[in-house]
Coordinates of C-alpha atoms and ligand atoms in Angstrom, one line a residue:
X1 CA 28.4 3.9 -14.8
X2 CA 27.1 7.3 -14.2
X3 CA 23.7 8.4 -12.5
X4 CA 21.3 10.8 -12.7
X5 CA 17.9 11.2 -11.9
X6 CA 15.0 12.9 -11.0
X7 CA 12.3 12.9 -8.0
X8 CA 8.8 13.8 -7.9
X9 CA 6.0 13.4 -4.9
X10 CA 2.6 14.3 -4.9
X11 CA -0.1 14.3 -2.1
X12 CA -3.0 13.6 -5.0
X13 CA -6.2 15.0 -5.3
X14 CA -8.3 13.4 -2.8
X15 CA -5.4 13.0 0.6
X16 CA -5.3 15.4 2.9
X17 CA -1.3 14.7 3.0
X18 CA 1.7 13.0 1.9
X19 CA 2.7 9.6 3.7
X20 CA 5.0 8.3 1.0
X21 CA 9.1 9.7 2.0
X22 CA 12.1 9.2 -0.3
X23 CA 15.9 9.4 0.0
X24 CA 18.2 9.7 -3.2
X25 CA 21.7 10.3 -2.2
X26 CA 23.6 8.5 -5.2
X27 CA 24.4 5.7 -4.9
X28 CA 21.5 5.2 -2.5
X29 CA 17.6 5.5 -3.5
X30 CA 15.0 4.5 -1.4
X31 CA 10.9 5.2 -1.4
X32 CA 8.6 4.2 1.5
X33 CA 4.9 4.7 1.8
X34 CA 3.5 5.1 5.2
X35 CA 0.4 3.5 6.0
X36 CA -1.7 3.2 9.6
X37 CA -3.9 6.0 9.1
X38 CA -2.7 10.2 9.5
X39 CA 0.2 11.0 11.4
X40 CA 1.3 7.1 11.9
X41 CA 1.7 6.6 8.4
X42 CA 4.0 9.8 8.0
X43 CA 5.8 8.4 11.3
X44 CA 6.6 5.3 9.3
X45 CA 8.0 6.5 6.3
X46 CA 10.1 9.1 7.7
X47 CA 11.2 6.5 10.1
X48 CA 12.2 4.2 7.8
X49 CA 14.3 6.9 5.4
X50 CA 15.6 8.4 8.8
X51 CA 17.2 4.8 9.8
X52 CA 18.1 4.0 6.6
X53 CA 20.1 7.1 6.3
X54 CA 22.1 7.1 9.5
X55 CA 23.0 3.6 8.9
X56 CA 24.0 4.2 5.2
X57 CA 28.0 3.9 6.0
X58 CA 27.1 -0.2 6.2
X59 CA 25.9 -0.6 2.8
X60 CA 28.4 -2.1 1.0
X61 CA 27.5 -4.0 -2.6
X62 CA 30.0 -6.8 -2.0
X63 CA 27.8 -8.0 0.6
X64 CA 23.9 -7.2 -0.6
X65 CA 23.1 -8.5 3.2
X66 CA 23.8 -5.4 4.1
X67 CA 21.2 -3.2 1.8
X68 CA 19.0 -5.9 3.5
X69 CA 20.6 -4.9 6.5
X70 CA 19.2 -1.5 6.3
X71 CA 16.1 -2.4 5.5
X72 CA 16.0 -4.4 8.7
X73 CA 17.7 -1.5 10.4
X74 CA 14.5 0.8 9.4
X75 CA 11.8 -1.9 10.4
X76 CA 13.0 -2.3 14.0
X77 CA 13.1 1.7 14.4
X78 CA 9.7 1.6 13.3
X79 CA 8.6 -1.3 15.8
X80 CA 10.2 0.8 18.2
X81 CA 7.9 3.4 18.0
X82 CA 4.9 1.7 17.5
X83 CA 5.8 -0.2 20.4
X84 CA 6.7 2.7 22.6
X85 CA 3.3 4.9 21.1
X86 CA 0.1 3.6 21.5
X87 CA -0.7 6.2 19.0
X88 CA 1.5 4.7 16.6
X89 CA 0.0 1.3 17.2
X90 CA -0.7 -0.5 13.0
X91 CA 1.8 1.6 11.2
X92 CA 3.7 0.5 8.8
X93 CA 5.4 1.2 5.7
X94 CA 6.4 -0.5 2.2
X95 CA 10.3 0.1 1.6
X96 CA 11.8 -0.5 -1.9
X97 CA 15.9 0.1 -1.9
X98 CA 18.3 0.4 -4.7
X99 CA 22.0 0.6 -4.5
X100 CA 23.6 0.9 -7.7
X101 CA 27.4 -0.2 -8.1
X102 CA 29.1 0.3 -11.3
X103 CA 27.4 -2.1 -13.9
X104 CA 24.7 -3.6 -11.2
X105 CA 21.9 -2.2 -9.3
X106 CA 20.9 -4.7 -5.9
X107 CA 17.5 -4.0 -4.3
X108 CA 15.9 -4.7 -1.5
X109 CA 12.3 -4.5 -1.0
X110 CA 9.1 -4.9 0.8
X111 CA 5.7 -3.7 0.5
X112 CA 4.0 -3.2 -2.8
X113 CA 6.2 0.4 -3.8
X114 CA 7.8 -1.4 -7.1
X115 CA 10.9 -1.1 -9.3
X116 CA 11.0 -1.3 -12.9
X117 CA 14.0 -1.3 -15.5
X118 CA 13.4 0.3 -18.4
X119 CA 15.9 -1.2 -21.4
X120 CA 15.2 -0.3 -24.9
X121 CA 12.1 0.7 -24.2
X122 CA 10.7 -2.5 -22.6
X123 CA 9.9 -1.7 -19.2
X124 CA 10.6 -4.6 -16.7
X125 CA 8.9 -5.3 -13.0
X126 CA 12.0 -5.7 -10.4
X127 CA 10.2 -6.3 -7.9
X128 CA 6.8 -8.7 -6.5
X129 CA 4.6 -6.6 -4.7
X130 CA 3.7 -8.1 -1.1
X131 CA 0.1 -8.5 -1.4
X132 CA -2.9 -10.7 -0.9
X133 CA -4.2 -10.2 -4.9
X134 CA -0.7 -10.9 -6.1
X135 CA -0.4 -13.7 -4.2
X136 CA -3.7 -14.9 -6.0
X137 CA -2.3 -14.0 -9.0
X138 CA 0.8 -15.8 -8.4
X139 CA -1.2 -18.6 -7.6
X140 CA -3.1 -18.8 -10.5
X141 CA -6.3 -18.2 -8.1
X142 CA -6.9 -15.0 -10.4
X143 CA -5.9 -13.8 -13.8
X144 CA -3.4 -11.3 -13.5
X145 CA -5.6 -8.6 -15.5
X146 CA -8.3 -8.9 -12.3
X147 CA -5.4 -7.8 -10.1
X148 CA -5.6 -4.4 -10.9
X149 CA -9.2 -3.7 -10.3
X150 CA -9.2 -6.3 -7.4
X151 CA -11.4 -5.2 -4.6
X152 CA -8.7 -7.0 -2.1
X153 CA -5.8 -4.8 -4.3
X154 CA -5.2 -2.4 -0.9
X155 CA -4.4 -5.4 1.2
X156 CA -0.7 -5.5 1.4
X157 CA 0.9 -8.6 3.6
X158 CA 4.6 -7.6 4.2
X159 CA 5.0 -4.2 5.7
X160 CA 8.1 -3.0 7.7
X161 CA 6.7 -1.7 11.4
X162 CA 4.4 -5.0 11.8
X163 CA 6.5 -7.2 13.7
X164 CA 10.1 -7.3 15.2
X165 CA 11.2 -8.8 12.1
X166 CA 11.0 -8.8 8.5
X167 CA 11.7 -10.9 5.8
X168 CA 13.3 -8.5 3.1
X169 CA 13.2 -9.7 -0.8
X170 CA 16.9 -9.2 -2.2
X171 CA 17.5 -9.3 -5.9
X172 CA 20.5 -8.2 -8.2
X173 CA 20.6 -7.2 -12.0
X174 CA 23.1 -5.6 -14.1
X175 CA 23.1 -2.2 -15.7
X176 CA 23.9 -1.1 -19.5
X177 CA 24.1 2.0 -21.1
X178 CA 21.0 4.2 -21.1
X179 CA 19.3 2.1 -18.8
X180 CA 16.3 3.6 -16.7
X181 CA 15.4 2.6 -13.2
X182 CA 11.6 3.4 -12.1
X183 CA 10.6 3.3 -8.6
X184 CA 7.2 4.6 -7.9
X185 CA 4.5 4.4 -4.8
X186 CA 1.6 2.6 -6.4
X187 CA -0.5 6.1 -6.4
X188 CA 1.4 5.8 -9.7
X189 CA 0.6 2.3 -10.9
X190 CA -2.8 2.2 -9.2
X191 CA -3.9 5.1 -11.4
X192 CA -1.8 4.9 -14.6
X193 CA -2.0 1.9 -16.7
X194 CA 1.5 0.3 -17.5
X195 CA 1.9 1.4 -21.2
X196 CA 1.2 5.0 -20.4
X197 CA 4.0 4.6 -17.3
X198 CA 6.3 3.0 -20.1
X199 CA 5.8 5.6 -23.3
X200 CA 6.2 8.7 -20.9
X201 CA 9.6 7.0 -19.6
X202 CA 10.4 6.7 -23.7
X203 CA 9.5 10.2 -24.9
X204 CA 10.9 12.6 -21.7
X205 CA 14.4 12.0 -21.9
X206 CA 15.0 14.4 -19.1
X207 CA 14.4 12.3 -15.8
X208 CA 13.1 15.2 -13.7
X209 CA 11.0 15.7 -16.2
X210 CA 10.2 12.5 -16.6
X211 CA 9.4 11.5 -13.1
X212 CA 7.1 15.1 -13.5
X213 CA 5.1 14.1 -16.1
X214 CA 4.1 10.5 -14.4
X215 CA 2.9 12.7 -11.3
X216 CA 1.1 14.8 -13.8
X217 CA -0.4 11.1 -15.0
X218 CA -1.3 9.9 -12.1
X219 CA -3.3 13.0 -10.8
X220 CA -4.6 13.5 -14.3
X221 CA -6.4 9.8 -14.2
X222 CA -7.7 11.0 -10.3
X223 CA -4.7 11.4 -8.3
X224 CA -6.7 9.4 -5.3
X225 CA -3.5 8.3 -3.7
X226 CA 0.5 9.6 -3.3
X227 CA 2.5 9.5 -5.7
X228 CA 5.8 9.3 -5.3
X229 CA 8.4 8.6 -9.0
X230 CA 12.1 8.3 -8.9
X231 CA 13.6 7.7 -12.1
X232 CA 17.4 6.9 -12.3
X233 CA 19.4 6.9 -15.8
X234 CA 22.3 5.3 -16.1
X235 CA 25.0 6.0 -18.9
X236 CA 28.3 5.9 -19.2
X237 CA 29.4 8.9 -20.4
X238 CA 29.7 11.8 -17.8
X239 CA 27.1 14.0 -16.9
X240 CA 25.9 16.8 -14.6
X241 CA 24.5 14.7 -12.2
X242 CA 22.0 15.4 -9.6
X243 CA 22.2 17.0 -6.0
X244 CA 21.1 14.2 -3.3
X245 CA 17.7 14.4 -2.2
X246 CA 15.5 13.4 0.6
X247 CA 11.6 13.9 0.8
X248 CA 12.5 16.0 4.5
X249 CA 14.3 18.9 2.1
X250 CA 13.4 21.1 0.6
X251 CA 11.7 20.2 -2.1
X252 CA 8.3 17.8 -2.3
X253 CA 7.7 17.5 2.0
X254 CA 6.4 14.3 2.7
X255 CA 3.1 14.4 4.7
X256 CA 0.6 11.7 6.2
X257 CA -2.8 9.8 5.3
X258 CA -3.6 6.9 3.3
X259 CA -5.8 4.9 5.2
X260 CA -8.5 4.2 2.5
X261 CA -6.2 3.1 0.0
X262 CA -8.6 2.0 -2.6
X263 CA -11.5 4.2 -3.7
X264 CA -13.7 1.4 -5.3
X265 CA -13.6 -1.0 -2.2
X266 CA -14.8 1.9 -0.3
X267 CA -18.6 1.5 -0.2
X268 CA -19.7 -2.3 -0.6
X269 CA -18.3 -5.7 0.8
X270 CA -17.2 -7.7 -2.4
X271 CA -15.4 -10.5 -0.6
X272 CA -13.2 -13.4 -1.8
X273 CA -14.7 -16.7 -1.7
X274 CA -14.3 -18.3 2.3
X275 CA -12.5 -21.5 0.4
X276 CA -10.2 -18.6 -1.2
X277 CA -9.8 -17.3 2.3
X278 CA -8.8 -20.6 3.3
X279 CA -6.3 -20.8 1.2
X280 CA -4.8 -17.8 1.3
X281 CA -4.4 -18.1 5.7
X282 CA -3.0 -21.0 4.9
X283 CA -0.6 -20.2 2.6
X284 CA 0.5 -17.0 4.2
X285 CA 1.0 -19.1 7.7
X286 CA 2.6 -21.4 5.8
X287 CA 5.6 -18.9 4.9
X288 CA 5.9 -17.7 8.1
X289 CA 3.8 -14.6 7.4
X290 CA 1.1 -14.8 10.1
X291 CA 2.5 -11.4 11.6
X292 CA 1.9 -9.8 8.2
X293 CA -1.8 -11.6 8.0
X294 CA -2.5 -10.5 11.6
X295 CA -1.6 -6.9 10.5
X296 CA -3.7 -7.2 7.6
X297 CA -6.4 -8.5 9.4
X298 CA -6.0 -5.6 12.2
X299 CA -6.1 -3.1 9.4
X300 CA -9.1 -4.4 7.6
X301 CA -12.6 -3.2 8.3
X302 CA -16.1 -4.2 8.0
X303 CA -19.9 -3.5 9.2
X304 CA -21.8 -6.2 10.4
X305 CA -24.3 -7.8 12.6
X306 CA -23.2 -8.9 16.2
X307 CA -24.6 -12.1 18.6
X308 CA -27.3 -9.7 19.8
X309 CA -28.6 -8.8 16.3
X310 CA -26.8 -5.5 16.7
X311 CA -25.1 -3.4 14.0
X312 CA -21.4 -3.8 15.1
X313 CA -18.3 -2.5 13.7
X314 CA -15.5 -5.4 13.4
X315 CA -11.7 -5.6 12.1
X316 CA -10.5 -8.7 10.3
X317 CA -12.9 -10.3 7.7
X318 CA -16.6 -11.7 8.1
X319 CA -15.8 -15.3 7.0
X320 CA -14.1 -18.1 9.2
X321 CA -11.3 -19.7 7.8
X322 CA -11.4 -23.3 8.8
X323 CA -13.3 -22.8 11.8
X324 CA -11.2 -20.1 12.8
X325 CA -12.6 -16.5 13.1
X326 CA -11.1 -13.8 11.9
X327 CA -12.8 -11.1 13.0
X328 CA -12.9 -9.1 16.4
X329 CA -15.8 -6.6 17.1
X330 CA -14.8 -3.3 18.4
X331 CA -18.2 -1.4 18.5
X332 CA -21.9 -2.3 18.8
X333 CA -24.2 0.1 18.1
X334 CA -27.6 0.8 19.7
X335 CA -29.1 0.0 15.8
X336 CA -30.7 -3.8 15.4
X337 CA -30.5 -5.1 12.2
X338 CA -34.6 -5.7 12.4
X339 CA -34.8 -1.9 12.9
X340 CA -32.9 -1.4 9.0
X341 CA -35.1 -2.0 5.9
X342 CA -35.1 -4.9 3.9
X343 CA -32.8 -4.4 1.2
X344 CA -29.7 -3.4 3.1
X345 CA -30.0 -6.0 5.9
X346 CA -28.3 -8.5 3.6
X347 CA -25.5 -6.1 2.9
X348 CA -25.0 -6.3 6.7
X349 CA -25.1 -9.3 7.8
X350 CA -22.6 -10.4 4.3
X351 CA -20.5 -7.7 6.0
X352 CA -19.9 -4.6 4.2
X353 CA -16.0 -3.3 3.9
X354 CA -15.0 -0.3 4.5
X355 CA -11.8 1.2 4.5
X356 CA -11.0 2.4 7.8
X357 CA -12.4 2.6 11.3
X358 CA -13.3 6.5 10.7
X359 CA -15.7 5.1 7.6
X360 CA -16.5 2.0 9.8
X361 CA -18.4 5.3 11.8
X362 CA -19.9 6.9 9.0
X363 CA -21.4 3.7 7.8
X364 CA -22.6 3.0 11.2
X365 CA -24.1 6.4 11.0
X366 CA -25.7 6.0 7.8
X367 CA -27.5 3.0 9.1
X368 CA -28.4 4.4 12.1
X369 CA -30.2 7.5 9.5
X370 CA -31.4 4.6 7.5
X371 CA -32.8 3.1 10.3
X372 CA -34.9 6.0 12.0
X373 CA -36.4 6.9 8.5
X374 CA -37.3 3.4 8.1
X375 CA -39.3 3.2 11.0
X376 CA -41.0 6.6 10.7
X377 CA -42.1 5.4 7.2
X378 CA -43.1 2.0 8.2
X379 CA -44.7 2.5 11.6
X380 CA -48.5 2.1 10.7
X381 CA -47.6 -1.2 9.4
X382 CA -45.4 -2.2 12.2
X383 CA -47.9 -1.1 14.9
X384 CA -50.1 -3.9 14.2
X385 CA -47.6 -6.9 14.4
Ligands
CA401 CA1 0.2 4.6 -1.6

């Protein structure tokens, strides 16, 4: 088989900069997207494509333990570092590999980046994206069509950088003629819904062109995250094919930020049921994934109300799980949540998510605001209780 493709990465509309990196050096194609907040999430990435590249000579299709090999290659480098770099401390980074030999393609893959085969103009999803709404899905907790709109969508469980070790999903599937590989940070499939993905794959033949057009797509419909599209064609006849590529060329340079992954969570706490909660701990525990669940919890943020009655900012989530909290308070503010008007104090004490520790601050702040206009507004009444 023959291959050639096309690469496109975006920083978006609303990022300051790019934390998704990519490598494409036939028969080697690889996207990560860095997450853990500015520079760590770059770190990540680049990290991971860095590793995977200098241990490339390994990879051998025979034995798809090695791809897997690579992929475990790139996740202790990035444990290094965040070990080594308090700075670096929560990154992480999804990592979806695919090594095409002859008339198969193997990946490798963790995080919620995806691969799709288009064939005849169905387009196929490779790969299960490692997060807590997917799992939901998969256990028939939520309908699938909830998933994408799920407040909980941004929460991903598997991440390479969040332990020592990682389990890596492996699959294999063959190639035919005029086959198309997608693989695509989900700035792509967050923003663009699946049919439009599939009928611009159908109509640009080209694939730079094609991978173009979906980063046209995605910032058309809001561009609020990175996008990064590969496509790969494969055909049998011979044709021009592509120079290698890597995101640290010079073409698209790969940047940092993505914190605040998911622009409808951002302002108020919509949280799963506790018994759902429950459930989910359990199951994630229950496949060995309580580093991933601990990193999830670490990277998750809400506002709430502390012993004291103060306004505190937490990371984790406001419900215990079976007794067990899962919360940790990093701030208390000087605001009470008697000094904040009525119809916000619920919000509080419910716990309201927020996407990072930076807007963990700002909502602290706007209380605070809320707060001091409050009690200018309500002080003749107040004085005589
Ligand atoms: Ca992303």
């Amino acid at each position: 088989m023959n291959v050639s493709f096309g690469i496109s990465s975006d920083v978006g509309l609303v990022r300051t900069g790019n934390e998704d990196s990519f490598l494409a050096e036939e028969p080697l194609f690889v996207i990560a997207d860095g997450m853990g907040g500015h520079v760590a999430g770059d770190v990540a990435s680049s990290t991971a494509i860095d590793a995977i590249e200098e241990n490339r000579n390994q990879a051998n299709a025979e034995d798809p333990q090695t791809l897997a090999g690579l992929v475990h290659e790139a996740n202790a480098a990035i444990w290094a570092r965040a070990t080594g770099d308090s700075s670096l401390q929560g990154m992480g980074t999804t990592c979806t590999l695919v090594y095409i030999d002859g008339p198969r393609a193997h990946v490798a893959h963790v995080g919620d980046s995806r691969a799709y085969r288009l064939r005849a103009g169905d387009l196929e999803q490779l790969t299960e994206d490692h997060t807590l709404v997917a799992r939901m899905v998969k256990e028939g907790r939520i309908p699938a069509e909830e998933a994408e709109r799920h407040p909980q969508r941004n929460i991903v469980t598997r991440v390479l950088g969040a332990a020592s070790d990682v389990s890596v999903d492996l699959l294999a599937i063959d190639l035919n003629d005029g086959d198309r590989l997608l693989l695509c940070s989900d700035g792509l499939n967050s923003m663009v819904d699946r049919g439009d993905i599939e009928a611009v794959l159908e109509r640009e033949r080209d694939p730079q062109r094609a991978a173009d057009a979906l980063v046209e797509l995605a910032n058309e419909a809001g561009g609020e995250d990175n996008t990064t599209v590969l496509v790969i064609d494969v055909h049998e006849d011979e044709r021009r094919g592509s120079a290698s590529r890597r995101s640290q060329g010079p073409p698209p340079p790969p940047a940092r930020v993505r914190t605040d992954r998911d622009p409808l969570a951002r302002s108020r706490g919509r949280w799963l049921r506790p018994l759902t909660w429950t459930l989910l701990v359990i199951a994630l525990l229950g496949g060995g994934g309580w580093a991933a669940t601990r990193w999830a919890l670490d990277n998750s943020w809400f506002v709430g109300v502390d012993e004291s009655g103060k306004v505190a900012i937490y990371s984790g989530i406001p419900e215990e799980v079976g007794g067990i909290e899962l919360r940790e308070k990093k701030t208390t503010t000087d605001t009470a949540l008697q000094d904040l008007p009525e119809f916000v104090r619920s919000d509080v004490v419910a716990g309201i998510k927020v996407e990072s520790l930076e807007a963990a601050h700002e909502k602290v702040q706007d209380l605070d605001g809320l707060a001091s206009e409050f009690a200018r507004k309500s002080e003749p009444e107040r004085g005589g209780q």
